[in-house]
mmCIF file with all atom_site columns, C-alpha atoms in Angstrom:
data_model
loop_
_atom_site.group_PDB
_atom_site.id
_atom_site.type_symbol
_atom_site.label_atom_id
_atom_site.label_alt_id
_atom_site.label_comp_id
_atom_site.label_asym_id
_atom_site.label_entity_id
_atom_site.label_seq_id
_atom_site.pdbx_PDB_ins_code
_atom_site.Cartn_x
_atom_site.Cartn_y
_atom_site.Cartn_z
_atom_site.occupancy
_atom_site.B_iso_or_equiv
_atom_site.pdbx_formal_charge
_atom_site.auth_seq_id
_atom_site.auth_comp_id
_atom_site.auth_asym_id
_atom_site.auth_atom_id
_atom_site.pdbx_PDB_model_num
ATOM 1   C CA . MET A 1 1   ? -194.439 264.159 137.407 1.00 96.00 ? 3   MET A CA 1
ATOM 2   C CA . ARG A 1 2   ? -195.888 261.050 138.877 1.00 96.00 ? 4   ARG A CA 1
ATOM 3   C CA . ILE A 1 3   ? -199.521 260.121 138.881 1.00 98.00 ? 5   ILE A CA 1
ATOM 4   C CA . VAL A 1 4   ? -201.637 257.358 140.305 1.00 98.00 ? 6   VAL A CA 1
ATOM 5   C CA . ILE A 1 5   ? -204.803 256.821 138.291 1.00 98.00 ? 7   ILE A CA 1
ATOM 6   C CA . GLN A 1 6   ? -207.682 254.983 139.906 1.00 98.00 ? 8   GLN A CA 1
ATOM 7   C CA . ARG A 1 7   ? -210.793 254.070 137.938 1.00 98.00 ? 9   ARG A CA 1
ATOM 8   C CA . VAL A 1 8   ? -213.684 254.778 140.282 1.00 98.00 ? 10  VAL A CA 1
ATOM 9   C CA . SER A 1 9   ? -217.417 254.250 140.434 1.00 97.00 ? 11  SER A CA 1
ATOM 10  C CA . GLU A 1 10  ? -217.489 257.125 142.926 1.00 98.00 ? 12  GLU A CA 1
ATOM 11  C CA . ALA A 1 11  ? -214.985 259.427 144.620 1.00 98.00 ? 13  ALA A CA 1
ATOM 12  C CA . SER A 1 12  ? -215.001 262.535 146.766 1.00 98.00 ? 14  SER A CA 1
ATOM 13  C CA . VAL A 1 13  ? -212.666 264.891 148.593 1.00 98.00 ? 15  VAL A CA 1
ATOM 14  C CA . VAL A 1 14  ? -213.488 266.331 152.002 1.00 98.00 ? 16  VAL A CA 1
ATOM 15  C CA . ILE A 1 15  ? -211.632 269.232 153.653 1.00 98.00 ? 17  ILE A CA 1
ATOM 16  C CA . ASN A 1 16  ? -212.552 270.358 157.175 1.00 97.00 ? 18  ASN A CA 1
ATOM 17  C CA . LYS A 1 17  ? -215.657 268.141 157.074 1.00 97.00 ? 19  LYS A CA 1
ATOM 18  C CA . ALA A 1 18  ? -216.906 269.837 153.893 1.00 98.00 ? 20  ALA A CA 1
ATOM 19  C CA . GLU A 1 19  ? -217.099 267.999 150.581 1.00 98.00 ? 21  GLU A CA 1
ATOM 20  C CA . VAL A 1 20  ? -215.183 269.996 147.951 1.00 98.00 ? 22  VAL A CA 1
ATOM 21  C CA . ALA A 1 21  ? -215.299 267.517 145.056 1.00 98.00 ? 23  ALA A CA 1
ATOM 22  C CA . SER A 1 22  ? -217.446 264.562 144.096 1.00 98.00 ? 24  SER A CA 1
ATOM 23  C CA . ILE A 1 23  ? -217.808 262.366 141.000 1.00 98.00 ? 25  ILE A CA 1
ATOM 24  C CA . GLN A 1 24  ? -219.475 259.155 139.965 1.00 96.00 ? 26  GLN A CA 1
ATOM 25  C CA . ASN A 1 25  ? -217.887 257.130 137.142 1.00 95.00 ? 27  ASN A CA 1
ATOM 26  C CA . GLY A 1 26  ? -214.465 258.357 136.148 1.00 98.00 ? 28  GLY A CA 1
ATOM 27  C CA . LEU A 1 27  ? -210.932 258.744 137.428 1.00 98.00 ? 29  LEU A CA 1
ATOM 28  C CA . LEU A 1 28  ? -209.281 259.854 140.627 1.00 98.00 ? 30  LEU A CA 1
ATOM 29  C CA . VAL A 1 29  ? -205.802 261.146 139.782 1.00 98.00 ? 31  VAL A CA 1
ATOM 30  C CA . LEU A 1 30  ? -203.197 261.650 142.502 1.00 98.00 ? 32  LEU A CA 1
ATOM 31  C CA . LEU A 1 31  ? -200.499 264.040 141.225 1.00 98.00 ? 33  LEU A CA 1
ATOM 32  C CA . GLY A 1 32  ? -196.938 264.412 142.515 1.00 97.00 ? 34  GLY A CA 1
ATOM 33  C CA . VAL A 1 33  ? -194.839 267.274 141.136 1.00 97.00 ? 35  VAL A CA 1
ATOM 34  C CA . GLU A 1 34  ? -191.037 267.211 140.949 1.00 95.00 ? 36  GLU A CA 1
ATOM 35  C CA . SER A 1 35  ? -188.800 270.292 140.804 1.00 91.00 ? 37  SER A CA 1
ATOM 36  C CA . ASP A 1 36  ? -187.685 269.683 137.215 1.00 93.00 ? 38  ASP A CA 1
ATOM 37  C CA . ASP A 1 37  ? -191.155 269.030 135.752 1.00 96.00 ? 39  ASP A CA 1
ATOM 38  C CA . THR A 1 38  ? -192.136 271.069 132.704 1.00 96.00 ? 40  THR A CA 1
ATOM 39  C CA . LYS A 1 39  ? -195.083 271.875 130.429 1.00 96.00 ? 41  LYS A CA 1
ATOM 40  C CA . GLU A 1 40  ? -193.948 268.941 128.291 1.00 97.00 ? 42  GLU A CA 1
ATOM 41  C CA . ASP A 1 41  ? -194.569 266.585 131.246 1.00 97.00 ? 43  ASP A CA 1
ATOM 42  C CA . ILE A 1 42  ? -197.994 268.136 131.783 1.00 98.00 ? 44  ILE A CA 1
ATOM 43  C CA . ASP A 1 43  ? -199.033 267.875 128.138 1.00 97.00 ? 45  ASP A CA 1
ATOM 44  C CA . TRP A 1 44  ? -197.880 264.264 127.831 1.00 97.00 ? 46  TRP A CA 1
ATOM 45  C CA . LEU A 1 45  ? -199.612 263.143 131.036 1.00 97.00 ? 47  LEU A CA 1
ATOM 46  C CA . CYS A 1 46  ? -202.885 264.947 130.307 1.00 98.00 ? 48  CYS A CA 1
ATOM 47  C CA . ASN A 1 47  ? -203.070 263.403 126.852 1.00 97.00 ? 49  ASN A CA 1
ATOM 48  C CA . LYS A 1 48  ? -202.295 259.974 128.336 1.00 97.00 ? 50  LYS A CA 1
ATOM 49  C CA . ILE A 1 49  ? -204.944 260.286 131.075 1.00 97.00 ? 51  ILE A CA 1
ATOM 50  C CA . VAL A 1 50  ? -207.744 261.372 128.734 1.00 97.00 ? 52  VAL A CA 1
ATOM 51  C CA . ASN A 1 51  ? -206.991 258.719 126.095 1.00 97.00 ? 53  ASN A CA 1
ATOM 52  C CA . LEU A 1 52  ? -205.955 255.746 128.256 1.00 97.00 ? 54  LEU A CA 1
ATOM 53  C CA . ARG A 1 53  ? -208.343 252.914 127.363 1.00 97.00 ? 55  ARG A CA 1
ATOM 54  C CA . ILE A 1 54  ? -209.208 251.555 130.805 1.00 97.00 ? 56  ILE A CA 1
ATOM 55  C CA . PHE A 1 55  ? -213.017 251.605 130.769 1.00 97.00 ? 57  PHE A CA 1
ATOM 56  C CA . SER A 1 56  ? -214.989 248.554 129.687 1.00 95.00 ? 58  SER A CA 1
ATOM 57  C CA . ASP A 1 57  ? -216.778 248.348 126.357 1.00 95.00 ? 59  ASP A CA 1
ATOM 58  C CA . GLU A 1 58  ? -219.966 246.374 125.637 1.00 94.00 ? 60  GLU A CA 1
ATOM 59  C CA . ASN A 1 59  ? -217.914 243.127 125.695 1.00 96.00 ? 61  ASN A CA 1
ATOM 60  C CA . ASP A 1 60  ? -216.467 243.953 129.130 1.00 94.00 ? 62  ASP A CA 1
ATOM 61  C CA . VAL A 1 61  ? -213.025 244.577 127.607 1.00 95.00 ? 63  VAL A CA 1
ATOM 62  C CA . MET A 1 62  ? -210.998 247.626 128.736 1.00 96.00 ? 64  MET A CA 1
ATOM 63  C CA . ASN A 1 63  ? -211.160 249.429 125.419 1.00 96.00 ? 65  ASN A CA 1
ATOM 64  C CA . ILE A 1 64  ? -212.769 252.831 126.115 1.00 97.00 ? 66  ILE A CA 1
ATOM 65  C CA . SER A 1 65  ? -211.094 256.054 127.248 1.00 97.00 ? 67  SER A CA 1
ATOM 66  C CA . LEU A 1 66  ? -212.299 258.622 129.762 1.00 97.00 ? 68  LEU A CA 1
ATOM 67  C CA . LYS A 1 67  ? -213.073 260.942 126.872 1.00 94.00 ? 69  LYS A CA 1
ATOM 68  C CA . ASP A 1 68  ? -215.057 258.235 125.035 1.00 95.00 ? 70  ASP A CA 1
ATOM 69  C CA . CYS A 1 69  ? -217.216 257.362 128.048 1.00 95.00 ? 71  CYS A CA 1
ATOM 70  C CA . ASP A 1 70  ? -217.704 261.005 129.109 1.00 94.00 ? 72  ASP A CA 1
ATOM 71  C CA . GLY A 1 71  ? -216.291 260.188 132.557 1.00 96.00 ? 73  GLY A CA 1
ATOM 72  C CA . ASP A 1 72  ? -215.477 262.707 135.242 1.00 98.00 ? 74  ASP A CA 1
ATOM 73  C CA . ILE A 1 73  ? -212.211 263.320 137.026 1.00 98.00 ? 75  ILE A CA 1
ATOM 74  C CA . ILE A 1 74  ? -210.833 264.557 140.342 1.00 98.00 ? 76  ILE A CA 1
ATOM 75  C CA . VAL A 1 75  ? -207.184 265.631 140.654 1.00 98.00 ? 77  VAL A CA 1
ATOM 76  C CA . VAL A 1 76  ? -205.578 265.604 144.104 1.00 98.00 ? 78  VAL A CA 1
ATOM 77  C CA . SER A 1 77  ? -202.058 266.895 144.761 1.00 96.00 ? 79  SER A CA 1
ATOM 78  C CA . GLN A 1 78  ? -199.893 264.389 146.627 1.00 94.00 ? 80  GLN A CA 1
ATOM 79  C CA . PHE A 1 79  ? -196.220 265.195 147.180 1.00 93.00 ? 81  PHE A CA 1
ATOM 80  C CA . THR A 1 80  ? -195.695 261.817 148.893 1.00 90.00 ? 82  THR A CA 1
ATOM 81  C CA . LEU A 1 81  ? -195.660 260.162 145.447 1.00 93.00 ? 83  LEU A CA 1
ATOM 82  C CA . HIS A 1 82  ? -192.017 261.280 145.304 1.00 89.00 ? 84  HIS A CA 1
ATOM 83  C CA . ALA A 1 83  ? -191.063 259.602 148.578 1.00 89.00 ? 85  ALA A CA 1
ATOM 84  C CA . SER A 1 84  ? -187.691 257.884 148.613 1.00 88.00 ? 86  SER A CA 1
ATOM 85  C CA . THR A 1 85  ? -187.581 254.890 150.937 1.00 91.00 ? 87  THR A CA 1
ATOM 86  C CA . LYS A 1 86  ? -184.094 253.642 150.069 1.00 90.00 ? 88  LYS A CA 1
ATOM 87  C CA . LYS A 1 87  ? -182.530 254.546 153.418 1.00 90.00 ? 89  LYS A CA 1
ATOM 88  C CA . GLY A 1 88  ? -184.028 253.981 156.833 1.00 89.00 ? 90  GLY A CA 1
ATOM 89  C CA . ASN A 1 89  ? -187.699 253.945 157.675 1.00 93.00 ? 91  ASN A CA 1
ATOM 90  C CA . ARG A 1 90  ? -188.537 257.625 157.354 1.00 91.00 ? 92  ARG A CA 1
ATOM 91  C CA . PRO A 1 91  ? -189.331 258.570 153.739 1.00 91.00 ? 93  PRO A CA 1
ATOM 92  C CA . SER A 1 92  ? -187.417 261.440 152.164 1.00 89.00 ? 94  SER A CA 1
ATOM 93  C CA . TYR A 1 93  ? -189.321 263.917 149.999 1.00 90.00 ? 95  TYR A CA 1
ATOM 94  C CA . ILE A 1 94  ? -186.273 265.714 148.610 1.00 88.00 ? 96  ILE A CA 1
ATOM 95  C CA . LYS A 1 95  ? -187.430 265.228 144.983 1.00 89.00 ? 97  LYS A CA 1
ATOM 96  C CA . ALA A 1 96  ? -190.894 266.675 145.575 1.00 92.00 ? 98  ALA A CA 1
ATOM 97  C CA . ALA A 1 97  ? -191.175 270.256 144.350 1.00 94.00 ? 99  ALA A CA 1
ATOM 98  C CA . LYS A 1 98  ? -191.542 273.024 146.916 1.00 94.00 ? 100 LYS A CA 1
ATOM 99  C CA . PRO A 1 99  ? -194.900 274.870 146.845 1.00 95.00 ? 101 PRO A CA 1
ATOM 100 C CA . ASP A 1 100 ? -193.542 277.882 144.906 1.00 95.00 ? 102 ASP A CA 1
ATOM 101 C CA . ILE A 1 101 ? -192.764 275.536 142.004 1.00 95.00 ? 103 ILE A CA 1
ATOM 102 C CA . ALA A 1 102 ? -195.427 272.872 142.579 1.00 96.00 ? 104 ALA A CA 1
ATOM 103 C CA . ILE A 1 103 ? -198.516 275.090 142.862 1.00 96.00 ? 105 ILE A CA 1
ATOM 104 C CA . PRO A 1 104 ? -198.179 276.767 139.435 1.00 97.00 ? 106 PRO A CA 1
ATOM 105 C CA . LEU A 1 105 ? -197.424 273.384 137.811 1.00 97.00 ? 107 LEU A CA 1
ATOM 106 C CA . TYR A 1 106 ? -200.392 271.778 139.589 1.00 97.00 ? 108 TYR A CA 1
ATOM 107 C CA . GLU A 1 107 ? -202.682 274.587 138.417 1.00 97.00 ? 109 GLU A CA 1
ATOM 108 C CA . GLN A 1 108 ? -201.316 274.335 134.880 1.00 98.00 ? 110 GLN A CA 1
ATOM 109 C CA . PHE A 1 109 ? -201.861 270.552 134.966 1.00 98.00 ? 111 PHE A CA 1
ATOM 110 C CA . VAL A 1 110 ? -205.525 270.987 135.964 1.00 98.00 ? 112 VAL A CA 1
ATOM 111 C CA . ALA A 1 111 ? -206.099 273.664 133.287 1.00 98.00 ? 113 ALA A CA 1
ATOM 112 C CA . THR A 1 112 ? -204.443 271.536 130.589 1.00 98.00 ? 114 THR A CA 1
ATOM 113 C CA . LEU A 1 113 ? -206.434 268.476 131.647 1.00 98.00 ? 115 LEU A CA 1
ATOM 114 C CA . GLN A 1 114 ? -209.673 270.487 131.419 1.00 97.00 ? 116 GLN A CA 1
ATOM 115 C CA . ASN A 1 115 ? -208.764 271.690 127.922 1.00 97.00 ? 117 ASN A CA 1
ATOM 116 C CA . THR A 1 116 ? -207.746 268.193 126.803 1.00 95.00 ? 118 THR A CA 1
ATOM 117 C CA . LEU A 1 117 ? -210.889 266.574 128.242 1.00 95.00 ? 119 LEU A CA 1
ATOM 118 C CA . GLY A 1 118 ? -213.203 269.399 127.219 1.00 94.00 ? 120 GLY A CA 1
ATOM 119 C CA . LYS A 1 119 ? -214.981 269.602 130.558 1.00 95.00 ? 121 LYS A CA 1
ATOM 120 C CA . THR A 1 120 ? -214.505 270.773 134.141 1.00 96.00 ? 122 THR A CA 1
ATOM 121 C CA . VAL A 1 121 ? -212.016 268.858 136.273 1.00 97.00 ? 123 VAL A CA 1
ATOM 122 C CA . GLN A 1 122 ? -212.697 268.774 139.991 1.00 98.00 ? 124 GLN A CA 1
ATOM 123 C CA . THR A 1 123 ? -209.862 269.091 142.486 1.00 98.00 ? 125 THR A CA 1
ATOM 124 C CA . GLY A 1 124 ? -208.864 268.902 146.071 1.00 96.00 ? 126 GLY A CA 1
ATOM 125 C CA . GLU A 1 125 ? -206.927 271.824 147.558 1.00 96.00 ? 127 GLU A CA 1
ATOM 126 C CA . PHE A 1 126 ? -203.153 272.001 147.230 1.00 94.00 ? 128 PHE A CA 1
ATOM 127 C CA . GLY A 1 127 ? -201.467 271.511 150.608 1.00 92.00 ? 129 GLY A CA 1
ATOM 128 C CA . ALA A 1 128 ? -204.701 270.905 152.514 1.00 95.00 ? 130 ALA A CA 1
ATOM 129 C CA . ASP A 1 129 ? -205.342 267.976 154.844 1.00 96.00 ? 131 ASP A CA 1
ATOM 130 C CA . MET A 1 130 ? -207.795 266.089 152.656 1.00 97.00 ? 132 MET A CA 1
ATOM 131 C CA . LYS A 1 131 ? -209.905 263.020 153.200 1.00 98.00 ? 133 LYS A CA 1
ATOM 132 C CA . VAL A 1 132 ? -210.210 261.184 149.903 1.00 98.00 ? 134 VAL A CA 1
ATOM 133 C CA . HIS A 1 133 ? -213.019 258.661 149.606 1.00 98.00 ? 135 HIS A CA 1
ATOM 134 C CA . LEU A 1 134 ? -213.272 256.315 146.655 1.00 98.00 ? 136 LEU A CA 1
ATOM 135 C CA . VAL A 1 135 ? -214.689 253.097 145.370 1.00 98.00 ? 137 VAL A CA 1
ATOM 136 C CA . ASN A 1 136 ? -212.016 251.690 143.067 1.00 97.00 ? 138 ASN A CA 1
ATOM 137 C CA . ASP A 1 137 ? -213.795 250.093 140.132 1.00 96.00 ? 139 ASP A CA 1
ATOM 138 C CA . GLY A 1 138 ? -212.163 246.837 139.082 1.00 93.00 ? 140 GLY A CA 1
ATOM 139 C CA . PRO A 1 139 ? -209.918 247.539 140.889 1.00 96.00 ? 141 PRO A CA 1
ATOM 140 C CA . VAL A 1 140 ? -207.978 249.439 138.246 1.00 97.00 ? 142 VAL A CA 1
ATOM 141 C CA . THR A 1 141 ? -204.952 251.397 139.495 1.00 97.00 ? 143 THR A CA 1
ATOM 142 C CA . ILE A 1 142 ? -202.183 252.614 137.180 1.00 97.00 ? 144 ILE A CA 1
ATOM 143 C CA . LEU A 1 143 ? -198.919 254.381 138.015 1.00 97.00 ? 145 LEU A CA 1
ATOM 144 C CA . ILE A 1 144 ? -197.339 256.680 135.436 1.00 97.00 ? 146 ILE A CA 1
ATOM 145 C CA . ASP A 1 145 ? -194.113 258.682 135.679 1.00 96.00 ? 147 ASP A CA 1
ATOM 146 C CA . SER A 1 146 ? -193.606 261.268 132.939 1.00 96.00 ? 148 SER A CA 1
ATOM 147 C CA . LYS A 1 147 ? -189.837 260.703 133.170 1.00 92.00 ? 149 LYS A CA 1
ATOM 148 C CA . ASN A 1 148 ? -190.321 257.082 132.025 1.00 91.00 ? 150 ASN A CA 1
ATOM 149 C CA . ARG A 1 149 ? -192.142 257.723 128.773 1.00 82.00 ? 151 ARG A CA 1
ATOM 150 C CA . GLU A 1 150 ? -189.583 256.175 126.435 1.00 72.00 ? 152 GLU A CA 1
#
C-alpha cells in the first residue's frame, strides 16, 4: 500500500457537485492499494498515520500526532499512486489492485483507521470521479509505502 499524507487546515471531497466529506484541521490521506497488500500492511499504516508526529506543539515544533491533537481525517482511494513511468509517457497501472481486491482492502483500511484513531474517518467514494479540495498546512506532505518499512 502506498499513501500520501497531507497535513491540512481544511479539506473536502466533492462528487457530482455534492460535498461528501469535509474536515478542518487534520490529514488528507490518498490511498493506493496493490494486489499483494495484506491486513499487516493496513495495520502498520494505520498505526503510523495516527501516531506520526507532524503537528506543531506550543513551541511550533512538529511533535504532536493526529491522535494527540484530536485531528480529523479524510481517506481518498487513488490507484494512480501505483503508476509506473519507467517506459514511455503513458503511465502503467499494472501494480494497482483491481476493484475486486482493492475495494475490500480499502474498506478494511478505513475501518482499521477508525478503530485506531477512535473516531469517524471521512472518505471519498471508491472509483468515483472526485474533486478534492485542500489547504495544505505547512506544507507538510509525506509519502509512505508499506513495502518499505524496514
